[in-house]
XYZ file of N, CA and C in Angstrom:
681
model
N -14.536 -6.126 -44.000
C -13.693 -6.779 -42.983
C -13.865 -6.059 -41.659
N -14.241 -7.066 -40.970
C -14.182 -6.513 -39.318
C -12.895 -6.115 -38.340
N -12.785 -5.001 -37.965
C -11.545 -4.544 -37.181
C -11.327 -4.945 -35.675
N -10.596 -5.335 -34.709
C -10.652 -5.734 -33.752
C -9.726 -4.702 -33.202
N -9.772 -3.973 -31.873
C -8.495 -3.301 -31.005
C -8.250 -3.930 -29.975
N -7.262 -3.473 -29.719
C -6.433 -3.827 -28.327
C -6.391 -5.187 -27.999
N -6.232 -6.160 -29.369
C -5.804 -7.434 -29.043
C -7.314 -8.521 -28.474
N -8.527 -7.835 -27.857
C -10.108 -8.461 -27.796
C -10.425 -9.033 -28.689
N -10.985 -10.088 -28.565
C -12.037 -10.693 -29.349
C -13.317 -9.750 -30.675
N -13.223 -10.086 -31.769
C -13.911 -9.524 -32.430
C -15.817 -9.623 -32.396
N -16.111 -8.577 -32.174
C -17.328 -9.024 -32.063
C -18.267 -10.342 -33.560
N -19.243 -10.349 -32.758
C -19.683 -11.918 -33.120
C -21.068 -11.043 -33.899
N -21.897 -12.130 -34.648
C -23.162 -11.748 -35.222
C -23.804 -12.685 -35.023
N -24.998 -12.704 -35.185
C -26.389 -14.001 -34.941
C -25.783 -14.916 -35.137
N -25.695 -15.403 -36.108
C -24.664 -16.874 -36.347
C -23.764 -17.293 -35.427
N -22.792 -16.133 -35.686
C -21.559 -16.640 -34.126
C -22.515 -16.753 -32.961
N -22.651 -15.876 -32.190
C -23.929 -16.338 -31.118
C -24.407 -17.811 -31.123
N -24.953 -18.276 -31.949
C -25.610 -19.708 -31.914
C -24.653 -20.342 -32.140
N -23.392 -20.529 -32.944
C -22.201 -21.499 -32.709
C -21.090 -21.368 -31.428
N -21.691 -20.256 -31.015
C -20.868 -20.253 -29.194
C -21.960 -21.340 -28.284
N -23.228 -20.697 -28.435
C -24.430 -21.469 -27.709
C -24.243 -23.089 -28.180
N -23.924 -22.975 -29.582
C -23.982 -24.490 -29.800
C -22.846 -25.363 -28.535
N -21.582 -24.487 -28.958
C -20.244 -25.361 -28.372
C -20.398 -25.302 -26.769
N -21.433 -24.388 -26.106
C -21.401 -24.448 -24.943
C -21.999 -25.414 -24.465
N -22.926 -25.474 -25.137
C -24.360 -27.032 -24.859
C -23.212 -28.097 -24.835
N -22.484 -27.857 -25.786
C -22.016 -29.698 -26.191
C -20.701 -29.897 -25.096
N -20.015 -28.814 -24.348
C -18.931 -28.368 -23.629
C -19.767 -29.095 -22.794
N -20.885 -28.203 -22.291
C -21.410 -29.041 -20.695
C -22.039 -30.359 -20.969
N -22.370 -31.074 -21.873
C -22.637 -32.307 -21.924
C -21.605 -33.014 -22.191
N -20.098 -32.580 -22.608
C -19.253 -33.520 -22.372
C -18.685 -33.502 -21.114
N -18.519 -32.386 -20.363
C -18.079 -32.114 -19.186
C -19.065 -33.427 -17.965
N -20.264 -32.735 -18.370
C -21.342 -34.173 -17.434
C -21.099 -35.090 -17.500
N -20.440 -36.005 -18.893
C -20.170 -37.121 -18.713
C -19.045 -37.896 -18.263
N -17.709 -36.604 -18.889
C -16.860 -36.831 -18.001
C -16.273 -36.908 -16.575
N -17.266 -36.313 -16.181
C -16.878 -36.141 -14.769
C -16.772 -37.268 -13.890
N -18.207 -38.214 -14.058
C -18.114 -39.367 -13.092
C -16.382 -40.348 -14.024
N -16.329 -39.988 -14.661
C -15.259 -41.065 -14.962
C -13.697 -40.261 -14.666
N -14.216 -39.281 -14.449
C -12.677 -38.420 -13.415
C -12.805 -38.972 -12.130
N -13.951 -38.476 -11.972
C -14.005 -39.433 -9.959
C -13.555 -40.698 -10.013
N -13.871 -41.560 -10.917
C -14.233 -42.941 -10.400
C -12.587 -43.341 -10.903
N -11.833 -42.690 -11.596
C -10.856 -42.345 -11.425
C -9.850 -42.095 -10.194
N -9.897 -41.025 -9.678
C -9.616 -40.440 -8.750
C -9.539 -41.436 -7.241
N -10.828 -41.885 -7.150
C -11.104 -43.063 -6.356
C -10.463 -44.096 -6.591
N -9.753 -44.440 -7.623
C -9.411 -45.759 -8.093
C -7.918 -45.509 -7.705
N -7.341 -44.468 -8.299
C -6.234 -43.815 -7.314
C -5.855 -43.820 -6.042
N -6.485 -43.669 -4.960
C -6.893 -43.250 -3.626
C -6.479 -44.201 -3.606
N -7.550 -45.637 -3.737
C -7.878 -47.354 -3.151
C -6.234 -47.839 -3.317
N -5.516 -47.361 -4.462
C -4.019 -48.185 -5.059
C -3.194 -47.089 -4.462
N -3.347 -46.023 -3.683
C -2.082 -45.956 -3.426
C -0.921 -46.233 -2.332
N 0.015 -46.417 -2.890
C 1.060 -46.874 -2.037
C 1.205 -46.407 -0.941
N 1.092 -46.526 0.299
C 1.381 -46.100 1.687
C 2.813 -46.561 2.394
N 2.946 -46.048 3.527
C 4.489 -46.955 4.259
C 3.483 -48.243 4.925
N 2.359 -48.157 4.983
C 1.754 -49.434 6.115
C 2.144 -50.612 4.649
N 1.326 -50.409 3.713
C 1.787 -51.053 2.354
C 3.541 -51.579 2.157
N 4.395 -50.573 2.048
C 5.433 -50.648 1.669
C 6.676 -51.539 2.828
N 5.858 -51.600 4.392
C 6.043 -52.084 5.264
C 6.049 -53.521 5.151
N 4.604 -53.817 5.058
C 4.112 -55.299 4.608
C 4.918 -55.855 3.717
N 5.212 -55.068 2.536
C 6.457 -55.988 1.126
C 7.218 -56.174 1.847
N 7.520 -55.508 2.170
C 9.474 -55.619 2.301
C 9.820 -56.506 4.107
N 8.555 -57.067 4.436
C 8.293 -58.033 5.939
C 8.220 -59.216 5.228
N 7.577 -59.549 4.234
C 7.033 -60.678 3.761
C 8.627 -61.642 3.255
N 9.292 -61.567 3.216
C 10.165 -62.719 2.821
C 10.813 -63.064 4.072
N 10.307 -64.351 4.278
C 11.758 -64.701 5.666
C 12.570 -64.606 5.372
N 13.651 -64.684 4.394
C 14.809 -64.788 4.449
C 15.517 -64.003 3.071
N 16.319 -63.118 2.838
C 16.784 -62.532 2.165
C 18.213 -62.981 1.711
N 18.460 -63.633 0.524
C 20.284 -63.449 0.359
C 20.659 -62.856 -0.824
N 21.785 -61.714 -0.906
C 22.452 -60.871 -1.606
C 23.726 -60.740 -1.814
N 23.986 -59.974 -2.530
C 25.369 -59.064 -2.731
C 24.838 -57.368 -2.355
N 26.248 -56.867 -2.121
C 26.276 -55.960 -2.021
C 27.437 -54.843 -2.151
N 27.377 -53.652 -2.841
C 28.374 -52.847 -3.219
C 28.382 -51.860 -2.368
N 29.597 -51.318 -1.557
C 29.350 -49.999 -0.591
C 30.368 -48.966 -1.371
N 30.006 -47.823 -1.181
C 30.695 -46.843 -1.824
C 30.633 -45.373 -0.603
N 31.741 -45.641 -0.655
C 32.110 -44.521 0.636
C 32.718 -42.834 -0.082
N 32.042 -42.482 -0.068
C 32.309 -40.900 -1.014
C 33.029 -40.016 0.349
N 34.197 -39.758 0.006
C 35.083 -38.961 1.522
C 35.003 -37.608 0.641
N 35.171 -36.595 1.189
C 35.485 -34.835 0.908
C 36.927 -34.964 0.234
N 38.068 -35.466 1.224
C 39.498 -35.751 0.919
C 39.988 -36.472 0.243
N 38.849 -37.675 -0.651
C 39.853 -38.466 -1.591
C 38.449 -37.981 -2.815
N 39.502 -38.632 -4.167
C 38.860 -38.197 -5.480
C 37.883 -39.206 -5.969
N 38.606 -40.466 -5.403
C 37.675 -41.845 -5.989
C 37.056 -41.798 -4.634
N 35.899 -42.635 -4.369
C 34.997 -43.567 -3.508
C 35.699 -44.760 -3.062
N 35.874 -45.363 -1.872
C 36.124 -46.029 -1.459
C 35.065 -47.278 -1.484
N 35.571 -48.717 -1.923
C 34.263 -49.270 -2.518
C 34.581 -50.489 -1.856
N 33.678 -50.897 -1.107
C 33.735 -52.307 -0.455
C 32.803 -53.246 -0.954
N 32.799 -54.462 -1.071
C 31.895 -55.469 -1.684
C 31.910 -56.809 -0.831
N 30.363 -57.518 -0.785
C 30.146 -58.556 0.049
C 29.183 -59.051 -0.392
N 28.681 -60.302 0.926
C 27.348 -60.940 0.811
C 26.335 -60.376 1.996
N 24.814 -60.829 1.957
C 24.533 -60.242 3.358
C 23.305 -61.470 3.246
N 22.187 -61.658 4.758
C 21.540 -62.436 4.612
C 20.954 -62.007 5.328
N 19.849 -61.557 5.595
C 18.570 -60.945 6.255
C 17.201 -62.360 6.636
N 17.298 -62.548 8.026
C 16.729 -63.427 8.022
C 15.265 -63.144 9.026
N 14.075 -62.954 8.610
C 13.013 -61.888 9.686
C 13.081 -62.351 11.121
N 13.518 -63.487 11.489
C 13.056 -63.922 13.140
C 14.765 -63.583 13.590
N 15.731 -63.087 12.548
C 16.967 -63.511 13.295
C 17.921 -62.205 13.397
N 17.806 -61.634 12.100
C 18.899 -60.305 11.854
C 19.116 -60.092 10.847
N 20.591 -59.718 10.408
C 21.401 -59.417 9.605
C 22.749 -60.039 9.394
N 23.620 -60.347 8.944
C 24.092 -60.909 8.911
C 25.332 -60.375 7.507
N 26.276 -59.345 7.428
C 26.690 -58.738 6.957
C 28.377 -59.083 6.738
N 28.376 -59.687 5.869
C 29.998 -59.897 5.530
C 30.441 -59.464 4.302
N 31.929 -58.974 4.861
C 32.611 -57.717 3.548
C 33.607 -59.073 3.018
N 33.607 -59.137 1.593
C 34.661 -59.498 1.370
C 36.119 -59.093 0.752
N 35.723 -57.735 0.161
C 36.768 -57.437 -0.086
C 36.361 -55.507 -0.154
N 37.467 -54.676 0.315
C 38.843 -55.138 0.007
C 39.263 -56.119 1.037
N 38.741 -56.057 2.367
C 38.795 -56.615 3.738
C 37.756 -57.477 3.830
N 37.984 -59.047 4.492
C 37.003 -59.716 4.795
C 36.523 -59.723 6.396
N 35.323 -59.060 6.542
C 35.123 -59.229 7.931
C 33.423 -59.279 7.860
N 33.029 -59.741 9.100
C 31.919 -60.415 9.298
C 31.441 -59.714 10.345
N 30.047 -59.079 10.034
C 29.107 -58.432 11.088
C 27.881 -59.334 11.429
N 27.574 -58.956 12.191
C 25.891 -59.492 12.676
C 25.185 -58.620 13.247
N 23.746 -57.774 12.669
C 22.979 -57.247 13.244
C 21.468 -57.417 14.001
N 21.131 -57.260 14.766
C 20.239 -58.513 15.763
C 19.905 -57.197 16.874
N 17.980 -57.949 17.267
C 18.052 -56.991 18.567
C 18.920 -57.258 19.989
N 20.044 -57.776 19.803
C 20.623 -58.099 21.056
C 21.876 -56.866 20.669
N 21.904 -56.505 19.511
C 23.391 -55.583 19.464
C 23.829 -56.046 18.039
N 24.846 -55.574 17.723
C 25.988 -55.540 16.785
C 27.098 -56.125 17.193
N 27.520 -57.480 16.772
C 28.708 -58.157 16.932
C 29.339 -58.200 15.523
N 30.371 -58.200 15.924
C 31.793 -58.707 14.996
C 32.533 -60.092 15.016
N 32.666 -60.555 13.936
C 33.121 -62.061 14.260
C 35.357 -61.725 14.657
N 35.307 -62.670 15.242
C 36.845 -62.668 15.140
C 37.448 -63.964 15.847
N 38.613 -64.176 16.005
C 39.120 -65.706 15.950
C 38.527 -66.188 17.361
N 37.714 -65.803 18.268
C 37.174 -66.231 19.325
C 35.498 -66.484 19.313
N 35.091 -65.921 18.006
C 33.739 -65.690 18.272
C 33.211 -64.514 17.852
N 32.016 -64.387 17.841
C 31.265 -62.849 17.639
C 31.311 -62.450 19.150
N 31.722 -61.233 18.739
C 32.147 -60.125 19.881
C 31.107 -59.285 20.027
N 29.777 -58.962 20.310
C 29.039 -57.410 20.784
C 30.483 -56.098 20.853
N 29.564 -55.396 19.920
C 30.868 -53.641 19.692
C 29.558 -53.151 21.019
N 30.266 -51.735 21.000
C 29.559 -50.548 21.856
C 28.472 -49.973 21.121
N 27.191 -49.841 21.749
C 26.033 -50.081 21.351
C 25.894 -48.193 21.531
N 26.288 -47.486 21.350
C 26.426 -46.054 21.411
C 27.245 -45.165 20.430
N 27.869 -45.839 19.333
C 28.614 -45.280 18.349
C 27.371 -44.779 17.324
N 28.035 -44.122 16.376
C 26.976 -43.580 15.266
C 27.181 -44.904 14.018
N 28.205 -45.732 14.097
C 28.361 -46.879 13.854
C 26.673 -47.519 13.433
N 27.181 -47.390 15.208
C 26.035 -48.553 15.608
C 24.366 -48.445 15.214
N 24.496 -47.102 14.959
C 23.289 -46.147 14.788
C 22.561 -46.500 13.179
N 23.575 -46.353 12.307
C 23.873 -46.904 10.884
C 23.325 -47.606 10.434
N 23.968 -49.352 11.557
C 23.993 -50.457 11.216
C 22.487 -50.763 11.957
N 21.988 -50.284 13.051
C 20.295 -50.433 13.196
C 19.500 -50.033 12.265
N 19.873 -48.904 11.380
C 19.056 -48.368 10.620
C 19.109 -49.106 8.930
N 19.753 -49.694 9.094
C 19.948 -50.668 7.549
C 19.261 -51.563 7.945
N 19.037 -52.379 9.121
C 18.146 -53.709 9.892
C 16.602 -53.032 9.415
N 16.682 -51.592 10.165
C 15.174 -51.867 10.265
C 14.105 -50.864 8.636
N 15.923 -50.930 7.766
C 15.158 -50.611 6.365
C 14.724 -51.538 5.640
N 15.953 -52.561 5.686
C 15.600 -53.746 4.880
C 14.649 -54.763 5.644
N 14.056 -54.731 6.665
C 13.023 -55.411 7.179
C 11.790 -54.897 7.035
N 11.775 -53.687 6.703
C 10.551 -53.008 6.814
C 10.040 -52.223 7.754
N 10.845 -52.147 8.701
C 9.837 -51.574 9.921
C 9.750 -50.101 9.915
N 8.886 -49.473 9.233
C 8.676 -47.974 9.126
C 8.109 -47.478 10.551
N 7.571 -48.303 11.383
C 7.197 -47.691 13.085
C 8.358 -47.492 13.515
N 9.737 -48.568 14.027
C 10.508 -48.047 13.899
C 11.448 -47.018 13.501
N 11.389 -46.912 11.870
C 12.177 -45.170 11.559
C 11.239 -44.367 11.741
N 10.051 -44.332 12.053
C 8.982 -43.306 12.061
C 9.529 -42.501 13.983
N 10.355 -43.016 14.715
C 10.548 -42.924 16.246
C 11.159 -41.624 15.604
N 12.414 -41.806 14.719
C 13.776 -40.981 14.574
C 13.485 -39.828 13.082
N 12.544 -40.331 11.878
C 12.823 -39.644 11.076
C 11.222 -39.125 10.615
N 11.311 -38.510 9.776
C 9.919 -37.927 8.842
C 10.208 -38.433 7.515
N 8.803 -39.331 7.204
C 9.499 -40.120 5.983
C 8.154 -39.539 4.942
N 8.918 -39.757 3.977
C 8.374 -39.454 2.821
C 8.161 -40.238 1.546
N 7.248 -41.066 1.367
C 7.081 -42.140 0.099
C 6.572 -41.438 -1.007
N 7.292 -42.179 -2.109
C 6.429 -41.448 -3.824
C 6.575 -43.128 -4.436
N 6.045 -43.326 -5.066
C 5.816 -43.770 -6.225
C 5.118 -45.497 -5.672
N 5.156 -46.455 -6.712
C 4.205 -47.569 -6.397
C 4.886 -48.943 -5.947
N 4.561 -49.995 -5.751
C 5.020 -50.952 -5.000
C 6.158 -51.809 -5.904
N 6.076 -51.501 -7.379
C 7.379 -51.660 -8.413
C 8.553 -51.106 -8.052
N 7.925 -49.393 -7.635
C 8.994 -48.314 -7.821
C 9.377 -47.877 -7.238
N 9.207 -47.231 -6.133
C 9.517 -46.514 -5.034
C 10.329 -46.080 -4.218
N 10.665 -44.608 -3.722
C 11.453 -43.907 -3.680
C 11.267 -43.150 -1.803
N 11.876 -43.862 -0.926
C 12.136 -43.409 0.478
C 13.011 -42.222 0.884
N 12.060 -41.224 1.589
C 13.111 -40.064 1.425
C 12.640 -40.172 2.890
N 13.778 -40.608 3.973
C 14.215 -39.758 5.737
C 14.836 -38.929 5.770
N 14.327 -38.081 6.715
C 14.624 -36.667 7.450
C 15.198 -36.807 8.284
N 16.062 -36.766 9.142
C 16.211 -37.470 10.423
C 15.690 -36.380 11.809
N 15.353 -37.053 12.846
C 14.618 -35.975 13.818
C 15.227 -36.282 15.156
N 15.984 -37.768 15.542
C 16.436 -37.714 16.868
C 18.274 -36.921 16.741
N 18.305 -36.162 17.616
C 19.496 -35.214 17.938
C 20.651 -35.947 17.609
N 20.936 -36.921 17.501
C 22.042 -38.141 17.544
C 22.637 -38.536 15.771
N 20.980 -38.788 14.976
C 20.872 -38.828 14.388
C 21.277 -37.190 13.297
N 20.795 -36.249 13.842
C 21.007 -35.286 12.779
C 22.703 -34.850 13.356
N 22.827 -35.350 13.919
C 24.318 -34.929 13.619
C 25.147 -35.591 12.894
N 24.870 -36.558 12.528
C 25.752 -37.024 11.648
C 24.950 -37.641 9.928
N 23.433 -37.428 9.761
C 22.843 -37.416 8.697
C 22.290 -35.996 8.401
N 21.874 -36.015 7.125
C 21.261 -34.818 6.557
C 20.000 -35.436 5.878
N 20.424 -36.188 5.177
C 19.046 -37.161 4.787
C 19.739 -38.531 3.972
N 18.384 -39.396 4.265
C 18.779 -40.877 3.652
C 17.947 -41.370 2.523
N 18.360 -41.567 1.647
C 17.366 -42.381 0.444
C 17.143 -43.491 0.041
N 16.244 -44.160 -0.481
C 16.195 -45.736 -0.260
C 15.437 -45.921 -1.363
N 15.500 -46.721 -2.264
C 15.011 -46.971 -3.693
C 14.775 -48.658 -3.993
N 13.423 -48.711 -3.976
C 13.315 -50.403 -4.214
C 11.790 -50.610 -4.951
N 11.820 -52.098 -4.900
C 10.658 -52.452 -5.682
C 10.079 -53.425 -4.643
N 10.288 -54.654 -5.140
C 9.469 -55.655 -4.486
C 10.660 -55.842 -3.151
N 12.185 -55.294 -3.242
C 13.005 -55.743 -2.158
C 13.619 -54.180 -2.669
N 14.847 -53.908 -0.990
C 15.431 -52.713 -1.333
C 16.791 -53.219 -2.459
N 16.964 -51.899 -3.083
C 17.779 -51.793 -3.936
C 18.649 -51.280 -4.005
N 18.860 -49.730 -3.750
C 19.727 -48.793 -2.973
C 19.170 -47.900 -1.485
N 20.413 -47.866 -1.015
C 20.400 -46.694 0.523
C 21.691 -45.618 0.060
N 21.501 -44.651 -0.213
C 21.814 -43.493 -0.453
C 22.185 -42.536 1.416
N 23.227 -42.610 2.237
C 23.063 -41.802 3.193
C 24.020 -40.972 3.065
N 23.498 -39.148 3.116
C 23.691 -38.240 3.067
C 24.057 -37.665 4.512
N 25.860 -37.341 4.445
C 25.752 -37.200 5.797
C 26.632 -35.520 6.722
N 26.122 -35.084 7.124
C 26.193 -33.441 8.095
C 27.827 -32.601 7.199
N 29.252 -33.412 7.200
C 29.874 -33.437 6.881
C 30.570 -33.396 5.468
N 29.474 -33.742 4.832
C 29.683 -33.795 3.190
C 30.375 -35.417 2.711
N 29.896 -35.678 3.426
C 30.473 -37.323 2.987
C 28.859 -37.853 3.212
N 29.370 -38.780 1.660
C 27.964 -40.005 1.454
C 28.911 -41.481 1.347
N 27.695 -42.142 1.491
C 27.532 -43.759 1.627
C 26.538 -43.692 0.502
N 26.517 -44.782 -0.395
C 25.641 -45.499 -1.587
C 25.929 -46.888 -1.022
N 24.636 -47.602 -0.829
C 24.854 -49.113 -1.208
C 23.805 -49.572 -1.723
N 24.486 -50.427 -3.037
C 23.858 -50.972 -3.887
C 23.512 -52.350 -3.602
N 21.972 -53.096 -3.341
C 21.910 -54.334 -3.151
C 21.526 -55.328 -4.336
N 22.251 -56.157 -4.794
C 22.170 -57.049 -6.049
C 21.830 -58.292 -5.719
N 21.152 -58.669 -7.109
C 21.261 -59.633 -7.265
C 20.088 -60.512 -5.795
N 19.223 -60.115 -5.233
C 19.038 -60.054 -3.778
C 17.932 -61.527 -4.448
N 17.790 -62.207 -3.543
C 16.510 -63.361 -3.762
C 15.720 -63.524 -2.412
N 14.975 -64.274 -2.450
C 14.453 -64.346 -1.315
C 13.225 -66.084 -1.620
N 14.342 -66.719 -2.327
C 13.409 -68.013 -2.008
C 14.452 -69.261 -1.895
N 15.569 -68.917 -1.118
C 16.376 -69.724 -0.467
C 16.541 -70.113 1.452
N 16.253 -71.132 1.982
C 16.261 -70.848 3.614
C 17.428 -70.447 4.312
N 17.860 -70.435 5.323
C 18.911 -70.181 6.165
C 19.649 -71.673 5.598
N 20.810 -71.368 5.757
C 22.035 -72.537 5.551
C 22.240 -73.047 6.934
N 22.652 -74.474 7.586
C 23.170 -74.427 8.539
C 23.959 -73.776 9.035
N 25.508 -73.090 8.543
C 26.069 -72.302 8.665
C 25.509 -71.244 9.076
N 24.819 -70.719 8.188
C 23.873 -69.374 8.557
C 23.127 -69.470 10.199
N 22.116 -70.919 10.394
C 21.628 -70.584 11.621
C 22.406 -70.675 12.906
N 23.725 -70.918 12.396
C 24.801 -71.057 13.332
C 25.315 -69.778 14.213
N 25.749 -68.959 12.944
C 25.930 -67.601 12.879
C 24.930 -67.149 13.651
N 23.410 -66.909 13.969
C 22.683 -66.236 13.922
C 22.565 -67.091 15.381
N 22.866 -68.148 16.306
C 22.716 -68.549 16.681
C 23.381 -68.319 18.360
N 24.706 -67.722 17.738
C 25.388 -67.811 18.544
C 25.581 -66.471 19.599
């Protein structure tokens, strides 16, 4: 019996020798063959992966969006979440179009002309300088797609594929980091959740359900959007 120290490899004899030589030959001839099919691999990877120019394009492509939606307001000072629920209608040439129905029913509109509020006279334009307002642009130009847009204010970060995918903003304009820390956004073929994480220790979750996108504007709707 052969003795080995200090935990080394035991030495080898003629035989071993030629069954190392053997496994090395057959090591590098499987290695040779595998290789082009790692690249061509690798490449095949590259060509499919998901980008924001990609993830841009999905989430542009439906004119018209209609949903539900769950908001969940996480405060420091209360124990439960404060949870609001509605409809919303995302229409690409027109806006947003955001109504709570409960616990409170009230009616927003988001649009490049501003942020109005409906009320017994009409949609009203709010003050276009609140962090409000800041919010409610940045939900427009998630669920539309426009990553040039958040690309002005944040550093974004995409993982996963055009099923799955997982939006992580940084925020970078001064306005913005004061009142975010970071925002998350989780969707597939449409968004699903916005996760905003904010300076203070208070989050926002909203969950979008149920969302379609092969219904047109209602008259009602182009009314709204109209006015």
């Amino acid at each position: 019996m052969r003795s080995h120290v200090g935990g080394g490899l035991p030495p080898m004899d003629v035989n071993d020798n030629a069954g190392r030589l053997s496994l090395r030959s057959a090591l590098r001839s499987f290695a040779s063959k595998l290789a082009p099919t790692v690249a061509a691999a690798l490449l095949s990877f590259n060509a499919h992966a998901f980008d924001l120019q990609q993830l841009s394009a999905q989430l542009a492509k439906p004119s018209v969006i209609h949903g539900n939606f769950t908001q969940e307001k996480h405060l420091r000072a209360l124990p439960q979440p404060l949870v609001s629920q509605g409809t919303f209608v995302l229409a690409k040439d027109h806006g947003l179009l955001w109504l709570l129905k409960t616990p409170l029913q009230q009616d927003y509109r988001i649009s490049a002309q501003g942020i109005a509020r409906r009320d017994a006279n009409g949609w009203q334009l709010l003050p276009n300088k609140s962090a409000g307002a800041e919010q409610n642009r940045l939900f427009l130009a998630v669920l539309q797609g426009d990553s040039s847009g958040l690309q002005r204010d944040f550093d974004l970060q995409l993982q996963g594929q055009a099923q799955q995918w997982k939006l992580t903003l940084i925020p970078r304009s001064l306005l913005l980091k004061q009142v975010f820390t970071q925002i998350n956004i989780d969707g597939g073929a449409l968004v699903k959740t916005i996760e905003l994480l904010e300076t203070q220790g208070d989050s926002t979750v909203l969950r979008m359900q149920d969302s379609t996108a092969d219904q047109p504007l209602s008259d009602a709707e182009q009314h709204d959007f109209a006015q």
